[in-house]
Amino acid sequence: MIWLTWRQFRGSAVMMAAVLAILTAALALTGPGLASRYSSGIADCTPDNTCDQFFDRFFDEYQTPFMAVILVVLLLPALVGLFWGAPLITRELEAGTHLLVWNQSVTRGRWLTVKLGLTGLTAVAAACLCGLAVTWWSDPLDKSAAPDWALMTPLVFSARGIAPIGYAAFAFVLGVTVGMLVRRTLPAMALTLAVFAAIQLAMPLLVRPHLIPPVTSTFELGRVNVDNFGISRDANGGGPAHLALDSAVPGHAGAWVLSSNLVDPSGRTIAGSGEEADLQVSTTSGPCAPSAAAGGGDACMAEINRLGYRQQATYQPLERFWPFQWIEIGIYTLLTLGLTWLSFWWIRRRLA
C-alpha cells in the first residue's frame, strides 16, 4: 500500500523537492551576505545615531526579494491543499480505483491512513523547511522593516516561524475532506481554496488579535509616531497646526498596532491613524511661532505634548511573537485533527 501510494505521489513529490532545493540554495547563498551587510551597517550607524536612515536604505534595497519569499511561504499551504489534498481521494473515487484496492483485503482505514500519512507528512516537511529557511534568511530584514512590514503584522507573521507548518497540514487535510464530501476534483479544489482563504483571512482579522488581550496605552508625540506635522501659515504668520499619526508606537518597535488614535487634552479622539487633525496650539507666539522656527520643530512638538495631545494605541508587542506562533499552530493542529477524524468517519460510514 505504501509503495502504491508513493508511485501515485512521486511526481508531485519530486517537483516539490526541486522547487524547495532551488529556494533553499538561493537563500543559503545570499543569507550570509545579507546578515553581514546588516551587521556592518549597524556598526557604522550606531556611533552617529543614523540607524533609522540605514534601516530605510537597507530594507528598500531588499524589499522585492523580501516580499517574494513571503509570497512563497503563504502560497505553499494553499497549493498543498489544492493540488495534493483535494485530488488525493477524489481522483480515486472518480476513476473507481479505490474499489480495486478495497477488494484486495486492504481496509478502508488502512488505505486512508497510508494516503494521509505519506502525503501529509511530506506536505508538513516541505512547509517546515520552507518556513524555517525563509525565517532564517529574513532575520536582518525583519529587524529593519518599516512598521507596515513589522514581524507581528498579519502578512509577515503568517510567513514566519512554525505557523506555516500548521497551515500546510490543515490545508492538506481540508482538501482531502472536501474531496471526499464533494467527490468531484475541480469543485473540490475550488471549494478547498475558498474555505482555506476565508479561514486565513478570518484568523488575523477576527481571531488572532484576541488570543492574548492587547495592550492599550498612551504615548507622547514624536518622530516615531508622527507621520506628518505642519502649520498652514497665513500672511500674518499664524494658522492652524495639523498633525497625522503613524502606525508605530514609541519604545515598541515591531509591535502589531491594532488601533492608533490622536486624542486631545480632554482624552477625546480627534483622528485615527493616517488622518490629519487640527491642533489647538498658538502658532503666532511661543514655541510654534515663526520666530521660533530656528529652534526646529522639536520645541513646537514639546509644546503640543505639554498641552496634553497624545497617541492612544492598542497593540500586541513584539515579545508575543512566539506565544502567538504556538497558539496558532495549536489551533490549526486541532482543526487538522478534527478534519482527519471526520475523514475516517466518513469513509467508514458514508463512502460506498
PDB file of C-alpha atoms in Angstrom, residues 226-233 238-244 276-279 281 283 288 297 300-301 304:
ATOM      1  CA  VAL A 226       4.091  61.284  13.910  1.00  0.00           C
ATOM      2  CA  ASP A 227       3.778  60.819  10.175  1.00  0.00           C
ATOM      3  CA  ASN A 228       3.139  64.424   9.204  1.00  0.00           C
ATOM      4  CA  PHE A 229       3.120  67.728  11.096  1.00  0.00           C
ATOM      5  CA  GLY A 230       2.752  71.178   9.619  1.00  0.00           C
ATOM      6  CA  ILE A 231       1.386  74.672  10.103  1.00  0.00           C
ATOM      7  CA  SER A 232      -0.633  76.346   7.329  1.00  0.00           C
ATOM      8  CA  ARG A 233       0.543  79.881   7.958  1.00  0.00           C
ATOM      9  CA  GLY A 238      -0.360  82.348  12.091  1.00  0.00           C
ATOM     10  CA  GLY A 239      -2.654  79.487  11.009  1.00  0.00           C
ATOM     11  CA  PRO A 240      -3.842  76.061  12.080  1.00  0.00           C
ATOM     12  CA  ALA A 241      -1.375  73.357  13.050  1.00  0.00           C
ATOM     13  CA  HIS A 242      -2.267  69.921  11.764  1.00  0.00           C
ATOM     14  CA  LEU A 243      -0.834  66.518  12.598  1.00  0.00           C
ATOM     15  CA  ALA A 244      -1.236  62.949  11.279  1.00  0.00           C
ATOM     16  CA  GLU A 276      -4.975  64.699   9.887  1.00  0.00           C
ATOM     17  CA  ALA A 277      -6.404  66.737  12.740  1.00  0.00           C
ATOM     18  CA  ASP A 278      -6.086  70.396  13.625  1.00  0.00           C
ATOM     19  CA  LEU A 279      -4.442  71.154  16.952  1.00  0.00           C
ATOM     20  CA  VAL A 281      -1.924  75.428  19.762  1.00  0.00           C
ATOM     21  CA  THR A 283       1.175  79.494  16.082  1.00  0.00           C
ATOM     22  CA  CYS A 288       5.267  77.175  17.385  1.00  0.00           C
ATOM     23  CA  GLY A 297      10.070  71.511  15.249  1.00  0.00           C
ATOM     24  CA  CYS A 300       6.809  73.028  18.958  1.00  0.00           C
ATOM     25  CA  MET A 301       6.225  69.289  19.398  1.00  0.00           C
ATOM     26  CA  ILE A 304       1.947  70.128  21.830  1.00  0.00           C
TER      27      ILE A 304
END
